[in-house]
Coordinates of C-alpha atoms in Angstrom, one line a residue:
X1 CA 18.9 12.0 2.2
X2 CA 15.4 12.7 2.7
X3 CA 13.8 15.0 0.1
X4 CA 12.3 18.4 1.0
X5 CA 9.3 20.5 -1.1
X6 CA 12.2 22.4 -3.6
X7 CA 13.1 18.9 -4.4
X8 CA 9.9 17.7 -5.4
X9 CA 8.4 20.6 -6.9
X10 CA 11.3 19.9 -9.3
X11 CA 10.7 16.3 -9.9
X12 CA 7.1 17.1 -10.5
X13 CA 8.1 20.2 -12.5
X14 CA 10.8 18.2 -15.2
X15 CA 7.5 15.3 -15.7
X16 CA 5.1 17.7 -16.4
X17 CA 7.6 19.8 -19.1
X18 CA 7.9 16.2 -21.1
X19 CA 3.6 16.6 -21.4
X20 CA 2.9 18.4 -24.7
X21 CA -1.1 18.6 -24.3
X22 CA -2.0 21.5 -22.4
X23 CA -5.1 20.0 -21.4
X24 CA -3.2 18.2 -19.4
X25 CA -0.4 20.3 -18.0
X26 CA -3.6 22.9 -16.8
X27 CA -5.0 19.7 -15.1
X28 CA -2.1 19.2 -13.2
X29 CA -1.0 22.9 -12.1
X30 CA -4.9 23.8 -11.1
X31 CA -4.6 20.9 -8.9
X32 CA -1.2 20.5 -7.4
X33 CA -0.6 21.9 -4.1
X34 CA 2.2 23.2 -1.5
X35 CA 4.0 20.1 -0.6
X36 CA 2.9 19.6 2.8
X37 CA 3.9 16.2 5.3
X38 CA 1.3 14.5 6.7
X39 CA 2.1 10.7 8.2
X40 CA 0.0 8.2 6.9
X41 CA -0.7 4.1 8.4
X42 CA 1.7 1.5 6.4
X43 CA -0.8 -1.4 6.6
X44 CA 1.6 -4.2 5.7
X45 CA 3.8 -3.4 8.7
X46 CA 3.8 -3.3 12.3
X47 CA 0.2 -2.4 14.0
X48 CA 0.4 1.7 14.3
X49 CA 3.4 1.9 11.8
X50 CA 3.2 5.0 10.0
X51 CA 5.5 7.0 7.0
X52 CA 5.7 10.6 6.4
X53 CA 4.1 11.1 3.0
X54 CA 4.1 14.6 1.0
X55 CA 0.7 15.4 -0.3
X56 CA 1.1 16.7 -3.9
X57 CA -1.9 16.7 -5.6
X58 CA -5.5 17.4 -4.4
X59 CA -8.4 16.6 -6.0
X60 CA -11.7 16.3 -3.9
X61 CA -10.5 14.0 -1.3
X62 CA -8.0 12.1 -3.3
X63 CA -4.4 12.8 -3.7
X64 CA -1.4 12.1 -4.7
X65 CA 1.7 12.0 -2.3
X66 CA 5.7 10.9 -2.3
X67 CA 7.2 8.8 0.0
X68 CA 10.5 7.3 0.2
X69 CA 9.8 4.5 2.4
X70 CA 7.2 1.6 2.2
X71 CA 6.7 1.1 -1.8
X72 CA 9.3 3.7 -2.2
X73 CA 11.9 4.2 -3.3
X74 CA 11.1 1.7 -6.2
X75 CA 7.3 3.3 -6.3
X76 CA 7.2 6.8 -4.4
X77 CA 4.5 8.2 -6.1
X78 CA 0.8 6.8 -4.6
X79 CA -2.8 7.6 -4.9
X80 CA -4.7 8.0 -1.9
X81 CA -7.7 9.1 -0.1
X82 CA -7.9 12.1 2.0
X83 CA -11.4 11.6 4.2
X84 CA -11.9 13.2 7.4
X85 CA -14.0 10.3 8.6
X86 CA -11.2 8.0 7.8
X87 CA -7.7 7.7 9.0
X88 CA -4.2 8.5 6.9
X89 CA -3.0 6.1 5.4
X90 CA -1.0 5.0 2.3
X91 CA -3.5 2.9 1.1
X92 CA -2.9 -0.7 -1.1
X93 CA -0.3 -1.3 -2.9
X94 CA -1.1 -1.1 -6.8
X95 CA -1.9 2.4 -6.4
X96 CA 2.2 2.7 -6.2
X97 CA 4.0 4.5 -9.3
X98 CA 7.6 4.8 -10.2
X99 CA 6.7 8.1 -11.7
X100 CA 4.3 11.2 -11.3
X101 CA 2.7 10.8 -14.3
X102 CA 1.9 7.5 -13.7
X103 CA 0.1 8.2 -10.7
X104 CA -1.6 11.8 -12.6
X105 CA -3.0 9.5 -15.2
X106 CA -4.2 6.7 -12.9
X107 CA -6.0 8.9 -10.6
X108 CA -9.3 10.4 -10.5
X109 CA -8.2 14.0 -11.8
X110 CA -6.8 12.7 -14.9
X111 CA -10.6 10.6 -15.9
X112 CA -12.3 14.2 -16.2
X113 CA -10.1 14.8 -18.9
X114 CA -11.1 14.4 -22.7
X115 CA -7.8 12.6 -23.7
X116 CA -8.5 8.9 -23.5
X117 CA -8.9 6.6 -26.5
X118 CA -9.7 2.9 -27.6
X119 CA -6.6 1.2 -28.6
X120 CA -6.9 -2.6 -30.3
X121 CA -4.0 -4.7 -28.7
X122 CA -1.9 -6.5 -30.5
X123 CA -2.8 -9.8 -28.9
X124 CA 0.9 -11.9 -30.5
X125 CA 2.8 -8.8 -28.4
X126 CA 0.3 -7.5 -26.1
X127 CA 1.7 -4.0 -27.0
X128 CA -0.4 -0.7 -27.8
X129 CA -1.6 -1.0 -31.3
X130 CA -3.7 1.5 -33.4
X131 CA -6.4 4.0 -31.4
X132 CA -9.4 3.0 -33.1
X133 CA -11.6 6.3 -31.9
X134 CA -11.1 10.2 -31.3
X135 CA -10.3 11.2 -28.0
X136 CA -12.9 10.9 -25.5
X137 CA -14.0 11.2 -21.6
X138 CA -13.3 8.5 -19.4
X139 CA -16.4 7.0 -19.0
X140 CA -17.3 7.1 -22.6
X141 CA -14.0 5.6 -23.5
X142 CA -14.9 3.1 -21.1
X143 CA -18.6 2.3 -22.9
X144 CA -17.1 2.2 -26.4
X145 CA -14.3 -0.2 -25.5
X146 CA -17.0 -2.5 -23.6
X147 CA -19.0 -1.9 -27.1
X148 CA -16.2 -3.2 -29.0
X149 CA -15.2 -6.2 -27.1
X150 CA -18.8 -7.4 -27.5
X151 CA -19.0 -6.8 -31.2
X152 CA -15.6 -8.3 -31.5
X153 CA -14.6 -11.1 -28.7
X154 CA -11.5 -12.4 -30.4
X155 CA -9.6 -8.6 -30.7
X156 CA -8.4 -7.6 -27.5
X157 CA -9.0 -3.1 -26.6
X158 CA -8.3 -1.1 -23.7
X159 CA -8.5 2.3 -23.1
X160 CA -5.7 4.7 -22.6
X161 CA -4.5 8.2 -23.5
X162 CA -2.6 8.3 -26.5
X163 CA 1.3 8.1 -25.8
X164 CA 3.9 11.2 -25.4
X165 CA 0.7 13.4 -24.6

């Protein structure tokens, strides 16, 4: 049964109630939008194949949609570009989510925010380990943890924001 704009407004609305920095939840109601269908190019398919796609999010030209078909159902949530000077389309592959939140944190809208961090790995697991600074921008997250790796080759770090934000 295809979903309708109730439906994901709901879906969208039970992620964001599980997000306990407000930073964040602001972030995501400033920029959501009225769910609205627009049918976007499927380039792994047929030439001129095209999947309706529900525009979300939208955040200077980028987006984030829902579609049941192509990387849906496993992935419905994806990331995409919204140029006039370029056609629709649903864009590669691993910008795909299972989840909204995924997508939110993987997009553009998300690297504005001051929530990101430096974690070490733990190299024997490759799971999360400690967060090794405060919380920072995106981009300066992304210096220190460069800055780190060279000051320390053998310790693995990557940034992320912290967990259960």
């Amino acid at each position: 049964m295809p979903v309708d704009p109730v439906q994901l407004k709901r879906l969208i609305e039970a992620e964001v109630a599980t997000v306990r920095d407000r930073r964040i939840v602001e972030q995501i109601q400033c920029l959501l939008v009225e769910p609205s269908l627009t049918m976007r190019g499927w380039d792994y398919g047929n030439e001129d194949q095209e999947y309706p796609c529900w525009t979300v999010l939208s955040d200077a030209g980028h987006g984030i949609v829902f579609c049941e078909h192509g990387f849906g159902p496993r992935t419905p949530w994806g990331l995409i570009e919204d140029k006039a000077d370029r056609p629709a389309t649903m864009g590669m592959d691993t910008g795909w989510f299972s989840n909204f939140l995924d997508a939110f944190f993987e997009s553009g809208a998300a690297s504005s925010l001051p929530i990101w961090q430096v974690f070490q790995i733990d190299t024997d697991e490759w799971v999360l380990g400690k967060s090794v600074t405060e919380e920072l921008s995106w981009d300066a997250a992304r210096r220190r943890c460069e800055a780190l790796r060279a000051e320390n080759p053998a310790l693995n770090y990557v940034v992320h924001q912290p967990q259960n934000p």
